[in-house]
Amino acid sequence: MQAETTTAKKTSQVGAVILFGPPGAGKGTQAKQLIQMFQVPQISTGDILRDNVARGTELGKKAKECMASGALVSDEIVCGMVSDRLRQEDCARGFILDGFPRTVPQAEWLDTLLQEEFFQKRHARAGATGVPQVVVSIVVEYNQLLQRLTGRRTCPTCGRIYNVHFQPPRVADVCDVDGSRLETRRDDREEVIVERLKAYEEQTLPLAKYYRGKGRLFEVDGNRPADAIVGEIASLIEHGDRL
Ligand code: AMP
Protein backbone atom coordinates (compact mmCIF):
# COMPACT_ATOMS: atom_id res chain seq x y z
CA MET A 1 0.00 0.00 0.00
CA GLN A 2 2.84 2.32 0.97
CA ALA A 3 4.64 1.50 -2.29
CA GLU A 4 1.51 2.35 -4.32
CA THR A 5 1.19 5.72 -2.60
CA THR A 6 4.83 6.52 -3.32
CA THR A 7 4.45 5.57 -7.00
CA ALA A 8 1.35 7.71 -7.33
CA LYS A 9 3.22 10.71 -5.94
CA LYS A 10 6.14 10.17 -8.28
CA THR A 11 4.05 9.93 -11.42
CA SER A 12 1.55 12.72 -10.73
CA GLN A 13 2.06 16.25 -12.08
CA VAL A 14 3.24 18.49 -9.30
CA GLY A 15 3.49 21.94 -10.92
CA ALA A 16 4.86 24.93 -9.02
CA VAL A 17 4.85 24.51 -5.24
CA ILE A 18 5.88 27.53 -3.19
CA LEU A 19 6.89 27.14 0.44
CA PHE A 20 6.22 30.47 2.06
CA GLY A 21 7.12 31.61 5.57
CA PRO A 22 9.61 33.52 7.71
CA PRO A 23 13.25 32.48 8.08
CA GLY A 24 13.30 29.48 10.44
CA ALA A 25 9.78 28.30 9.57
CA GLY A 26 11.20 25.00 8.32
CA LYS A 27 10.89 25.55 4.56
CA GLY A 28 14.23 23.87 3.83
CA THR A 29 13.51 20.89 6.10
CA GLN A 30 10.07 20.38 4.56
CA ALA A 31 11.39 20.81 1.01
CA LYS A 32 13.99 18.08 1.52
CA GLN A 33 11.29 15.56 2.47
CA LEU A 34 8.91 16.66 -0.28
CA ILE A 35 11.48 16.23 -3.06
CA GLN A 36 11.96 12.61 -1.95
CA MET A 37 8.20 12.00 -2.00
CA PHE A 38 7.43 13.71 -5.30
CA GLN A 39 10.77 13.29 -7.10
CA VAL A 40 10.94 16.90 -8.24
CA PRO A 41 13.79 19.35 -7.51
CA GLN A 42 14.01 21.76 -4.59
CA ILE A 43 14.91 25.24 -5.74
CA SER A 44 16.27 27.20 -2.82
CA THR A 45 17.38 30.69 -3.81
CA GLY A 46 19.26 30.98 -0.49
CA ASP A 47 21.25 27.80 -1.28
CA ILE A 48 22.01 28.93 -4.84
CA LEU A 49 23.16 32.34 -3.56
CA ARG A 50 25.32 30.80 -0.80
CA ASP A 51 26.90 28.49 -3.35
CA ASN A 52 27.73 31.49 -5.57
CA VAL A 53 29.19 33.38 -2.61
CA ALA A 54 31.33 30.36 -1.66
CA ARG A 55 32.62 30.00 -5.24
CA GLY A 56 33.27 33.75 -5.53
CA THR A 57 31.27 34.16 -8.77
CA GLU A 58 30.24 37.59 -10.08
CA LEU A 59 26.70 36.92 -8.87
CA GLY A 60 28.04 35.87 -5.46
CA LYS A 61 30.10 39.07 -5.17
CA LYS A 62 26.99 41.16 -5.86
CA ALA A 63 24.86 39.26 -3.34
CA LYS A 64 27.37 38.82 -0.52
CA GLU A 65 26.93 42.10 1.30
CA CYS A 66 23.12 42.04 1.28
CA MET A 67 23.11 38.49 2.60
CA ALA A 68 25.61 39.23 5.38
CA SER A 69 23.44 42.11 6.64
CA GLY A 70 20.17 40.18 6.47
CA ALA A 71 18.73 42.29 3.63
CA LEU A 72 17.17 40.88 0.48
CA VAL A 73 19.20 40.54 -2.71
CA SER A 74 17.77 42.53 -5.67
CA ASP A 75 14.78 41.12 -7.55
CA GLU A 76 16.75 41.34 -10.79
CA ILE A 77 19.55 39.05 -9.58
CA VAL A 78 17.24 36.52 -7.96
CA CYS A 79 14.72 36.35 -10.82
CA GLY A 80 17.56 35.84 -13.32
CA MET A 81 18.84 32.92 -11.25
CA VAL A 82 15.41 31.32 -10.93
CA SER A 83 14.69 31.75 -14.62
CA ASP A 84 17.87 29.82 -15.52
CA ARG A 85 17.03 27.06 -13.08
CA LEU A 86 13.37 26.59 -14.10
CA ARG A 87 14.35 26.13 -17.73
CA GLN A 88 16.19 22.93 -16.87
CA GLU A 89 14.65 19.63 -17.84
CA ASP A 90 14.32 18.25 -14.29
CA CYS A 91 11.68 20.94 -13.56
CA ALA A 92 9.31 19.53 -16.20
CA ARG A 93 6.88 17.79 -13.78
CA GLY A 94 7.15 20.54 -11.22
CA PHE A 95 9.43 21.95 -8.52
CA ILE A 96 9.45 23.02 -4.87
CA LEU A 97 10.42 26.67 -4.44
CA ASP A 98 11.96 27.38 -1.05
CA GLY A 99 12.65 31.05 -0.28
CA PHE A 100 11.28 32.38 -3.57
CA PRO A 101 9.31 34.54 -4.27
CA ARG A 102 10.05 36.90 -1.41
CA THR A 103 8.62 40.16 -2.76
CA VAL A 104 5.44 40.99 -4.66
CA PRO A 105 7.42 41.93 -7.83
CA GLN A 106 9.10 38.48 -7.69
CA ALA A 107 5.68 36.80 -7.44
CA GLU A 108 4.33 38.83 -10.38
CA TRP A 109 7.43 37.96 -12.38
CA LEU A 110 6.96 34.25 -11.58
CA ASP A 111 3.29 34.34 -12.61
CA THR A 112 4.29 35.79 -15.97
CA LEU A 113 7.09 33.26 -16.44
CA LEU A 114 4.77 30.33 -15.71
CA GLN A 115 2.31 31.61 -18.31
CA GLU A 116 4.85 32.50 -20.95
CA GLU A 117 4.80 30.57 -24.13
CA PHE A 118 8.36 29.31 -23.97
CA PHE A 119 7.73 27.68 -20.60
CA GLN A 120 4.51 26.10 -21.82
CA LYS A 121 6.26 24.78 -24.90
CA ARG A 122 9.21 23.54 -22.94
CA HIS A 123 7.25 21.68 -20.32
CA ALA A 124 3.92 21.09 -22.08
CA ARG A 125 5.04 17.61 -23.02
CA ALA A 126 5.23 16.70 -19.34
CA GLY A 127 1.83 18.29 -18.70
CA ALA A 128 2.91 20.35 -15.69
CA THR A 129 1.78 23.66 -17.11
CA GLY A 130 -1.93 23.28 -16.41
CA VAL A 131 -1.43 22.56 -12.71
CA PRO A 132 -2.26 25.59 -10.54
CA GLN A 133 0.38 26.86 -8.13
CA VAL A 134 0.15 25.66 -4.54
CA VAL A 135 1.45 28.22 -2.06
CA VAL A 136 1.94 26.80 1.43
CA SER A 137 2.33 29.30 4.23
CA ILE A 138 4.11 27.71 7.21
CA VAL A 139 3.00 29.65 10.29
CA VAL A 140 5.34 29.64 13.32
CA GLU A 141 5.35 31.75 16.52
CA TYR A 142 8.04 34.45 16.79
CA ASN A 143 9.86 33.01 19.86
CA GLN A 144 9.91 29.58 18.31
CA LEU A 145 11.48 31.09 15.16
CA LEU A 146 14.26 32.69 17.17
CA GLN A 147 15.11 29.38 18.86
CA ARG A 148 15.07 27.55 15.55
CA LEU A 149 17.38 30.08 13.89
CA THR A 150 19.88 30.38 16.73
CA GLY A 151 19.97 26.57 17.17
CA ARG A 152 20.25 25.69 13.47
CA ARG A 153 23.30 23.72 12.31
CA THR A 154 23.84 22.47 8.75
CA CYS A 155 26.02 19.75 7.29
CA PRO A 156 28.23 21.30 4.58
CA THR A 157 28.51 17.92 2.82
CA CYS A 158 24.98 16.48 2.63
CA GLY A 159 22.94 19.58 3.49
CA ARG A 160 21.09 17.91 6.38
CA ILE A 161 19.66 20.42 8.84
CA TYR A 162 19.85 19.92 12.63
CA ASN A 163 18.82 22.00 15.63
CA VAL A 164 20.76 21.91 18.89
CA HIS A 165 17.53 22.51 20.87
CA PHE A 166 15.02 20.26 19.09
CA GLN A 167 16.84 17.90 16.75
CA PRO A 168 20.47 17.50 17.80
CA PRO A 169 22.92 15.18 16.04
CA ARG A 170 23.90 11.98 17.93
CA VAL A 171 27.38 13.43 18.56
CA ALA A 172 27.58 17.19 19.20
CA ASP A 173 28.50 19.19 16.06
CA VAL A 174 28.95 16.08 13.88
CA CYS A 175 26.63 14.98 11.04
CA ASP A 176 24.91 11.61 11.70
CA VAL A 177 25.03 10.77 7.99
CA ASP A 178 28.59 11.48 6.88
CA GLY A 179 30.56 12.59 9.97
CA SER A 180 31.23 16.13 8.67
CA ARG A 181 31.60 18.94 11.19
CA LEU A 182 28.33 20.90 11.32
CA GLU A 183 28.30 24.61 10.52
CA THR A 184 26.31 27.60 11.71
CA ARG A 185 25.15 29.84 8.88
CA ARG A 186 26.82 33.25 8.95
CA ASP A 187 23.43 34.95 8.90
CA ASP A 188 22.07 32.92 11.83
CA ARG A 189 23.72 35.33 14.30
CA GLU A 190 21.26 37.21 16.49
CA GLU A 191 21.84 40.73 15.10
CA VAL A 192 21.43 39.47 11.51
CA ILE A 193 18.39 37.36 12.43
CA VAL A 194 16.58 40.49 13.64
CA GLU A 195 17.24 42.16 10.26
CA ARG A 196 16.10 39.08 8.33
CA LEU A 197 12.85 38.94 10.29
CA LYS A 198 12.34 42.66 9.65
CA ALA A 199 12.87 42.16 5.90
CA TYR A 200 10.33 39.34 6.07
CA GLU A 201 7.69 41.49 7.81
CA GLU A 202 8.15 44.43 5.47
CA GLN A 203 8.83 42.87 2.08
CA THR A 204 7.68 39.25 2.13
CA LEU A 205 4.56 39.20 4.30
CA PRO A 206 2.56 41.28 1.74
CA LEU A 207 2.84 38.23 -0.52
CA ALA A 208 0.38 36.35 1.70
CA LYS A 209 -2.30 38.86 0.68
CA TYR A 210 -1.25 38.58 -2.96
CA TYR A 211 -1.68 34.79 -3.05
CA ARG A 212 -4.75 34.80 -0.79
CA GLY A 213 -6.37 37.13 -3.28
CA LYS A 214 -5.73 34.57 -6.00
CA GLY A 215 -7.17 31.77 -3.82
CA ARG A 216 -3.85 29.88 -3.86
CA LEU A 217 -2.64 30.33 -0.25
CA PHE A 218 -2.91 27.37 2.13
CA GLU A 219 -1.85 27.85 5.75
CA VAL A 220 -0.31 25.07 7.82
CA ASP A 221 0.55 25.15 11.52
CA GLY A 222 4.36 24.97 11.65
CA ASN A 223 4.56 24.61 15.45
CA ARG A 224 4.24 20.81 15.18
CA PRO A 225 6.63 17.90 14.56
CA ALA A 226 8.14 17.99 11.05
CA ASP A 227 6.46 14.73 9.94
CA ALA A 228 2.96 16.01 10.71
CA ILE A 229 3.62 19.18 8.72
CA VAL A 230 5.06 17.36 5.73
CA GLY A 231 2.04 15.05 5.59
CA GLU A 232 -0.31 18.01 5.42
CA ILE A 233 1.75 19.75 2.74
CA ALA A 234 1.93 16.55 0.66
CA SER A 235 -1.83 16.29 0.72
CA LEU A 236 -2.17 19.93 -0.37
CA ILE A 237 0.17 19.25 -3.28
CA GLU A 238 -1.82 16.18 -4.30
CA HIS A 239 -5.22 17.84 -4.02
CA GLY A 240 -4.27 21.54 -4.43
CA ASP A 241 -5.60 21.69 -7.97
CA ARG A 242 -9.07 20.77 -6.72
CA LEU A 243 -9.15 23.08 -3.71
P1 AMP B 1 17.42 31.82 3.01
O1 AMP B 1 18.40 30.71 3.00
O2 AMP B 1 16.22 31.52 2.17
O3 AMP B 1 17.06 32.29 4.40
O4 AMP B 1 18.14 33.06 2.28
C1 AMP B 1 19.35 33.61 2.77
C2 AMP B 1 19.53 35.01 2.22
O5 AMP B 1 19.62 34.97 0.79
C3 AMP B 1 18.40 35.97 2.51
O6 AMP B 1 18.52 36.58 3.79
C4 AMP B 1 18.56 36.99 1.38
O7 AMP B 1 19.65 37.85 1.61
C5 AMP B 1 18.95 36.09 0.21
N1 AMP B 1 17.77 35.59 -0.53
C6 AMP B 1 17.34 34.30 -0.64
N2 AMP B 1 16.24 34.21 -1.41
C7 AMP B 1 15.95 35.48 -1.80
C8 AMP B 1 14.92 36.06 -2.59
N3 AMP B 1 13.94 35.31 -3.14
N4 AMP B 1 14.94 37.40 -2.79
C9 AMP B 1 15.91 38.17 -2.27
N5 AMP B 1 16.91 37.70 -1.49
C10 AMP B 1 16.94 36.36 -1.25
PDB file of C-alpha atoms in Angstrom, residues 40-147:
ATOM      1  CA  VAL A  40      10.940  16.905  -8.241  1.00  0.00           C
ATOM      2  CA  PRO A  41      13.788  19.348  -7.507  1.00  0.00           C
ATOM      3  CA  GLN A  42      14.014  21.760  -4.587  1.00  0.00           C
ATOM      4  CA  ILE A  43      14.911  25.239  -5.742  1.00  0.00           C
ATOM      5  CA  SER A  44      16.272  27.198  -2.816  1.00  0.00           C
ATOM      6  CA  THR A  45      17.376  30.689  -3.814  1.00  0.00           C
ATOM      7  CA  GLY A  46      19.256  30.984  -0.489  1.00  0.00           C
ATOM      8  CA  ASP A  47      21.251  27.796  -1.275  1.00  0.00           C
ATOM      9  CA  ILE A  48      22.013  28.934  -4.837  1.00  0.00           C
ATOM     10  CA  LEU A  49      23.162  32.336  -3.559  1.00  0.00           C
ATOM     11  CA  ARG A  50      25.320  30.802  -0.796  1.00  0.00           C
ATOM     12  CA  ASP A  51      26.904  28.492  -3.355  1.00  0.00           C
ATOM     13  CA  ASN A  52      27.727  31.494  -5.569  1.00  0.00           C
ATOM     14  CA  VAL A  53      29.191  33.385  -2.609  1.00  0.00           C
ATOM     15  CA  ALA A  54      31.331  30.361  -1.657  1.00  0.00           C
ATOM     16  CA  ARG A  55      32.617  30.002  -5.242  1.00  0.00           C
ATOM     17  CA  GLY A  56      33.273  33.751  -5.528  1.00  0.00           C
ATOM     18  CA  THR A  57      31.268  34.155  -8.767  1.00  0.00           C
ATOM     19  CA  GLU A  58      30.238  37.588 -10.080  1.00  0.00           C
ATOM     20  CA  LEU A  59      26.704  36.916  -8.869  1.00  0.00           C
ATOM     21  CA  GLY A  60      28.039  35.873  -5.458  1.00  0.00           C
ATOM     22  CA  LYS A  61      30.101  39.065  -5.167  1.00  0.00           C
ATOM     23  CA  LYS A  62      26.989  41.163  -5.857  1.00  0.00           C
ATOM     24  CA  ALA A  63      24.857  39.256  -3.337  1.00  0.00           C
ATOM     25  CA  LYS A  64      27.370  38.818  -0.524  1.00  0.00           C
ATOM     26  CA  GLU A  65      26.932  42.104   1.299  1.00  0.00           C
ATOM     27  CA  CYS A  66      23.123  42.038   1.283  1.00  0.00           C
ATOM     28  CA  MET A  67      23.109  38.494   2.604  1.00  0.00           C
ATOM     29  CA  ALA A  68      25.605  39.232   5.375  1.00  0.00           C
ATOM     30  CA  SER A  69      23.441  42.107   6.640  1.00  0.00           C
ATOM     31  CA  GLY A  70      20.168  40.181   6.474  1.00  0.00           C
ATOM     32  CA  ALA A  71      18.725  42.294   3.631  1.00  0.00           C
ATOM     33  CA  LEU A  72      17.172  40.877   0.479  1.00  0.00           C
ATOM     34  CA  VAL A  73      19.196  40.541  -2.708  1.00  0.00           C
ATOM     35  CA  SER A  74      17.770  42.525  -5.672  1.00  0.00           C
ATOM     36  CA  ASP A  75      14.777  41.117  -7.549  1.00  0.00           C
ATOM     37  CA  GLU A  76      16.751  41.338 -10.785  1.00  0.00           C
ATOM     38  CA  ILE A  77      19.546  39.051  -9.579  1.00  0.00           C
ATOM     39  CA  VAL A  78      17.237  36.520  -7.959  1.00  0.00           C
ATOM     40  CA  CYS A  79      14.721  36.352 -10.825  1.00  0.00           C
ATOM     41  CA  GLY A  80      17.559  35.839 -13.317  1.00  0.00           C
ATOM     42  CA  MET A  81      18.839  32.923 -11.254  1.00  0.00           C
ATOM     43  CA  VAL A  82      15.406  31.315 -10.935  1.00  0.00           C
ATOM     44  CA  SER A  83      14.693  31.746 -14.617  1.00  0.00           C
ATOM     45  CA  ASP A  84      17.872  29.820 -15.524  1.00  0.00           C
ATOM     46  CA  ARG A  85      17.026  27.064 -13.078  1.00  0.00           C
ATOM     47  CA  LEU A  86      13.371  26.592 -14.099  1.00  0.00           C
ATOM     48  CA  ARG A  87      14.348  26.129 -17.727  1.00  0.00           C
ATOM     49  CA  GLN A  88      16.191  22.935 -16.873  1.00  0.00           C
ATOM     50  CA  GLU A  89      14.649  19.633 -17.837  1.00  0.00           C
ATOM     51  CA  ASP A  90      14.318  18.253 -14.285  1.00  0.00           C
ATOM     52  CA  CYS A  91      11.678  20.939 -13.560  1.00  0.00           C
ATOM     53  CA  ALA A  92       9.314  19.526 -16.198  1.00  0.00           C
ATOM     54  CA  ARG A  93       6.879  17.792 -13.780  1.00  0.00           C
ATOM     55  CA  GLY A  94       7.155  20.541 -11.223  1.00  0.00           C
ATOM     56  CA  PHE A  95       9.430  21.949  -8.521  1.00  0.00           C
ATOM     57  CA  ILE A  96       9.454  23.020  -4.873  1.00  0.00           C
ATOM     58  CA  LEU A  97      10.418  26.670  -4.440  1.00  0.00           C
ATOM     59  CA  ASP A  98      11.962  27.382  -1.054  1.00  0.00           C
ATOM     60  CA  GLY A  99      12.647  31.046  -0.280  1.00  0.00           C
ATOM     61  CA  PHE A 100      11.280  32.381  -3.567  1.00  0.00           C
ATOM     62  CA  PRO A 101       9.311  34.536  -4.271  1.00  0.00           C
ATOM     63  CA  ARG A 102      10.050  36.902  -1.407  1.00  0.00           C
ATOM     64  CA  THR A 103       8.616  40.157  -2.756  1.00  0.00           C
ATOM     65  CA  VAL A 104       5.436  40.987  -4.660  1.00  0.00           C
ATOM     66  CA  PRO A 105       7.416  41.927  -7.827  1.00  0.00           C
ATOM     67  CA  GLN A 106       9.103  38.482  -7.685  1.00  0.00           C
ATOM     68  CA  ALA A 107       5.684  36.798  -7.442  1.00  0.00           C
ATOM     69  CA  GLU A 108       4.334  38.831 -10.377  1.00  0.00           C
ATOM     70  CA  TRP A 109       7.430  37.959 -12.384  1.00  0.00           C
ATOM     71  CA  LEU A 110       6.956  34.248 -11.582  1.00  0.00           C
ATOM     72  CA  ASP A 111       3.291  34.343 -12.608  1.00  0.00           C
ATOM     73  CA  THR A 112       4.291  35.789 -15.969  1.00  0.00           C
ATOM     74  CA  LEU A 113       7.085  33.256 -16.442  1.00  0.00           C
ATOM     75  CA  LEU A 114       4.767  30.333 -15.709  1.00  0.00           C
ATOM     76  CA  GLN A 115       2.313  31.609 -18.308  1.00  0.00           C
ATOM     77  CA  GLU A 116       4.845  32.499 -20.948  1.00  0.00           C
ATOM     78  CA  GLU A 117       4.798  30.568 -24.134  1.00  0.00           C
ATOM     79  CA  PHE A 118       8.361  29.311 -23.970  1.00  0.00           C
ATOM     80  CA  PHE A 119       7.730  27.683 -20.604  1.00  0.00           C
ATOM     81  CA  GLN A 120       4.514  26.098 -21.822  1.00  0.00           C
ATOM     82  CA  LYS A 121       6.258  24.782 -24.901  1.00  0.00           C
ATOM     83  CA  ARG A 122       9.213  23.535 -22.937  1.00  0.00           C
ATOM     84  CA  HIS A 123       7.245  21.677 -20.317  1.00  0.00           C
ATOM     85  CA  ALA A 124       3.921  21.091 -22.076  1.00  0.00           C
ATOM     86  CA  ARG A 125       5.043  17.606 -23.016  1.00  0.00           C
ATOM     87  CA  ALA A 126       5.228  16.699 -19.337  1.00  0.00           C
ATOM     88  CA  GLY A 127       1.834  18.292 -18.702  1.00  0.00           C
ATOM     89  CA  ALA A 128       2.911  20.347 -15.693  1.00  0.00           C
ATOM     90  CA  THR A 129       1.779  23.664 -17.111  1.00  0.00           C
ATOM     91  CA  GLY A 130      -1.931  23.281 -16.413  1.00  0.00           C
ATOM     92  CA  VAL A 131      -1.431  22.560 -12.710  1.00  0.00           C
ATOM     93  CA  PRO A 132      -2.264  25.587 -10.545  1.00  0.00           C
ATOM     94  CA  GLN A 133       0.379  26.862  -8.130  1.00  0.00           C
ATOM     95  CA  VAL A 134       0.152  25.661  -4.542  1.00  0.00           C
ATOM     96  CA  VAL A 135       1.449  28.221  -2.057  1.00  0.00           C
ATOM     97  CA  VAL A 136       1.939  26.798   1.429  1.00  0.00           C
ATOM     98  CA  SER A 137       2.325  29.297   4.225  1.00  0.00           C
ATOM     99  CA  ILE A 138       4.112  27.709   7.207  1.00  0.00           C
ATOM    100  CA  VAL A 139       3.005  29.646  10.287  1.00  0.00           C
ATOM    101  CA  VAL A 140       5.337  29.636  13.325  1.00  0.00           C
ATOM    102  CA  GLU A 141       5.354  31.754  16.519  1.00  0.00           C
ATOM    103  CA  TYR A 142       8.044  34.454  16.792  1.00  0.00           C
ATOM    104  CA  ASN A 143       9.863  33.012  19.863  1.00  0.00           C
ATOM    105  CA  GLN A 144       9.906  29.578  18.306  1.00  0.00           C
ATOM    106  CA  LEU A 145      11.481  31.095  15.155  1.00  0.00           C
ATOM    107  CA  LEU A 146      14.262  32.692  17.172  1.00  0.00           C
ATOM    108  CA  GLN A 147      15.107  29.382  18.856  1.00  0.00           C
TER     109      GLN A 147
END
